[in-house]
XYZ file of C-alpha atoms in Angstrom:
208
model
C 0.000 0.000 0.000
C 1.670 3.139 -1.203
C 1.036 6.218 1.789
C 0.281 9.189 0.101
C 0.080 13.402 1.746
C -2.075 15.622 -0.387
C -1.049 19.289 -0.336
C -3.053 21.636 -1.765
C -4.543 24.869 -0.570
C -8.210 24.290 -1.821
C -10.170 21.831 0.597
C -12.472 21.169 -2.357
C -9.651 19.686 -4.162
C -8.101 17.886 -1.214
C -11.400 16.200 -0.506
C -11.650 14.780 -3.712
C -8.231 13.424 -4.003
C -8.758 11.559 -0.645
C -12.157 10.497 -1.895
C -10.667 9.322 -4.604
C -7.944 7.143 -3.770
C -9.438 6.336 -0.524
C -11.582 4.298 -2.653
C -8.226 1.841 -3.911
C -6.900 -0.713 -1.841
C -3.821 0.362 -3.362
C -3.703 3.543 -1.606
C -3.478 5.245 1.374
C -4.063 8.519 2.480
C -1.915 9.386 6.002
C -2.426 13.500 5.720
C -3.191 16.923 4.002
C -1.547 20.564 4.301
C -2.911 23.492 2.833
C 0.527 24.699 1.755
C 3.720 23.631 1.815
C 4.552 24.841 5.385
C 2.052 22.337 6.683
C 3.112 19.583 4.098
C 7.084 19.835 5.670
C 5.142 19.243 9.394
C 2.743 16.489 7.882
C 5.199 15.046 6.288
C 7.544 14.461 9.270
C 4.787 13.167 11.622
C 3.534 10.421 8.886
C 6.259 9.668 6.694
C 4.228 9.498 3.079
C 5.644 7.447 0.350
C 4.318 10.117 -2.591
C 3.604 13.314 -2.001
C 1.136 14.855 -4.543
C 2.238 18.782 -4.072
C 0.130 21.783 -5.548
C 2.612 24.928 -6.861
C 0.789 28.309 -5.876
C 0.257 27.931 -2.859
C 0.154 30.511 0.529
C 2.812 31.043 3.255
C 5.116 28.217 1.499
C 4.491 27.565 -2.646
C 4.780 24.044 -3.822
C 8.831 24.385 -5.445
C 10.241 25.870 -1.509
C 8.524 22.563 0.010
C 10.117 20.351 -2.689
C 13.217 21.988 -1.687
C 12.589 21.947 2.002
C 11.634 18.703 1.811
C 14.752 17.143 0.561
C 16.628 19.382 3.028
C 14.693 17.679 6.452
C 15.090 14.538 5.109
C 12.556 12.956 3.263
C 12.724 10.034 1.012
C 8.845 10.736 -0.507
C 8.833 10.795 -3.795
C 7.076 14.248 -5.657
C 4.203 14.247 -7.824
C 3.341 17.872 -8.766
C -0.472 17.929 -9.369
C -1.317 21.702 -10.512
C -3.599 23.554 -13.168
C -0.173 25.419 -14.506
C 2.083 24.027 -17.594
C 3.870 26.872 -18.341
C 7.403 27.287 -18.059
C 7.831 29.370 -15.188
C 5.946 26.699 -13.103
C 7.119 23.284 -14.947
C 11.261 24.084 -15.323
C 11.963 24.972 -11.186
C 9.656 22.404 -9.991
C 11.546 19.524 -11.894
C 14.742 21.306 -10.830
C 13.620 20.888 -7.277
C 13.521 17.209 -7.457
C 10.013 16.540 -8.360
C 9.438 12.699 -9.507
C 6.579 13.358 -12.055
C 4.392 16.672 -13.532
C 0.491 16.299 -14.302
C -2.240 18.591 -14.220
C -5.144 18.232 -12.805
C -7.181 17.317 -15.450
C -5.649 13.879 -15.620
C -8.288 11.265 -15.411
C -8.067 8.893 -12.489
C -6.601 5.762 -13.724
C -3.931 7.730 -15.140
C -3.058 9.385 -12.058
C -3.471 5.926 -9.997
C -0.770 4.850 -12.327
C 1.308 7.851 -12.253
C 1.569 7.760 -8.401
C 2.117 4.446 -8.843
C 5.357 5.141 -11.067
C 6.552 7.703 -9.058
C 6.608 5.392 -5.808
C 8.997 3.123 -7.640
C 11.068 6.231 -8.608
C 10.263 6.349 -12.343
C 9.880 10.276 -14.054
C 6.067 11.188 -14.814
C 4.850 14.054 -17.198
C 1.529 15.135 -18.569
C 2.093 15.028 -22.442
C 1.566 19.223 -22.880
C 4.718 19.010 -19.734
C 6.469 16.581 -21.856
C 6.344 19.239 -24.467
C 7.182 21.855 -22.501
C 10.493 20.403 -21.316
C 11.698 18.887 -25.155
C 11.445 22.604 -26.035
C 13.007 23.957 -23.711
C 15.802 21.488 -24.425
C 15.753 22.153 -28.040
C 15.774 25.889 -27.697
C 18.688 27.632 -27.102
C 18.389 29.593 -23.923
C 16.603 33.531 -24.659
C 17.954 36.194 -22.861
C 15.937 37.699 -20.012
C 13.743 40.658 -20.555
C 14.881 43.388 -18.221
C 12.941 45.207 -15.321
C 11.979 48.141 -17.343
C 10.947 45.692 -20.480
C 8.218 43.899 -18.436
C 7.288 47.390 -16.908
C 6.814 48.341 -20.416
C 4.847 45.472 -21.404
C 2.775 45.718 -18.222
C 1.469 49.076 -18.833
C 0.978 47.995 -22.915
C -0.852 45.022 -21.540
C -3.069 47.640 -19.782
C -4.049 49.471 -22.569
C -1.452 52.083 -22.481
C -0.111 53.927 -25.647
C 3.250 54.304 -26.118
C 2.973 57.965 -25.053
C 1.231 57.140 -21.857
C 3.663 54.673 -20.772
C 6.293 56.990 -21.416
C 4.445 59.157 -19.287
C 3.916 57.056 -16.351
C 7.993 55.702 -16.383
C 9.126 59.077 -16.758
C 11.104 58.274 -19.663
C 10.635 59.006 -23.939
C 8.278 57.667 -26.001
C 11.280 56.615 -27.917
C 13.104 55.098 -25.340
C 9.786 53.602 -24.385
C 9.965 52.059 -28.287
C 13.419 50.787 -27.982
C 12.367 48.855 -24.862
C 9.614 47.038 -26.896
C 11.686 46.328 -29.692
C 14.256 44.559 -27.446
C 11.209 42.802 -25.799
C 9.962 41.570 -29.475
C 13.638 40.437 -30.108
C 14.091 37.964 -26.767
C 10.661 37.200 -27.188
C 10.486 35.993 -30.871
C 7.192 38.122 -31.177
C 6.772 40.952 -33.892
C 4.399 43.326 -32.415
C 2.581 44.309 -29.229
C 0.412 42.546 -28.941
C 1.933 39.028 -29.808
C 4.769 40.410 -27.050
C 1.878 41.075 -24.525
C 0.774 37.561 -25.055
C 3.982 35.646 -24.754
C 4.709 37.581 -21.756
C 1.804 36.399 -20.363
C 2.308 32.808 -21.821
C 5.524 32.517 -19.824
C 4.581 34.062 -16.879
C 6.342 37.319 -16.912
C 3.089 39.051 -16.422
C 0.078 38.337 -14.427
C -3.244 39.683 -14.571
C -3.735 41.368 -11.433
């Protein structure tokens, strides 16, 4: 029987998980946490064999109890279960040390099975993670946009014009232009609005 600590910050979620497995003699459900704060404390009082961890999360996100994890001790193996694929989630959590990557759309059989793999130490992705991580293999490495790039963007994404950016950063409307063209260069994008949406796409903006 494989123990298994849910951490996720929405009860909803957490109840159906246990509901779910606790309906597989396979399984066994010895805790929750609501972030990853209470995962590290749940996690030292049971002792879970797979831990299926959440990424935005309060207090502690999913990555810093991945991390933490490792770093008090424990030998459960991580199964990030999250609605997020993009980059900026996928690439740190596997760089933490998680075991597998699906989202939580996966139907149930295939996450039995997943958990199931990740007990006995074997790598599991959603296919759209799968993806994710190729590219990023294939693609030679972008440079960073800068602080005043994604400023930029952020006030385009808000409907700004040029001018009223530049008004706002206290800087040219053509210095305001040069920034965007630098952002379409890292970005691959060859307008505004295409920039705007890989931005978002990657996580560089958020929509507050």
């Amino acid at each position: 029987m494989i123990g298994l600590l849910i951490v996720d910050d929405h009860p909803v979620v957490r109840d159906g998980l246990r509901g779910m497995f606790a309906g597989d003699e396979r399984f066994e459900v010895l805790g929750e946490a609501g972030n990853g704060r209470e995962a590290l404390a749940v996690a030292r009082a049971v002792s879970p064999d797979v831990v299926l961890m959440d990424l935005r999360m309060p207090e502690m996100d999913g990555v810093s109890a991945i991390l933490a994890l490792r770093e008090q001790g424990s030998t459960a193996r991580v199964l990030v279960l999250t609605t997020y694929d993009t980059d900026r989630d996928v690439l740190p959590a596997i760089k933490a040390g998680a075991t597998g990557y699906l989202l939580k759309d996966t139907p149930r059989e295939e996450l039995f099975r997943a958990v199931t793999a990740a007990h006995r130490g074997e790598s599991v992705l959603s296919p759209a993670v799968a993806g994710r991580l190729m590219g990023s293999l294939r693609s030679p490495a972008k440079e960073p946009l800068s602080q005043r790039e994604i400023e930029v963007l952020t006030l385009i994404a808000r409907g700004n014009s040029n001018r009223e950016a530049a008004s706002r950063l206290f800087i040219s409307e053509a210095t305001v232009k040069t920034h965007l063209l630098h952002a379409y260069a890292k970005l691959g994008v060859r307008d505004r609005a295409a920039a705007v949406a890989a931005a978002f796409e990657q996580g560089l903006l958020r929509n507050d």
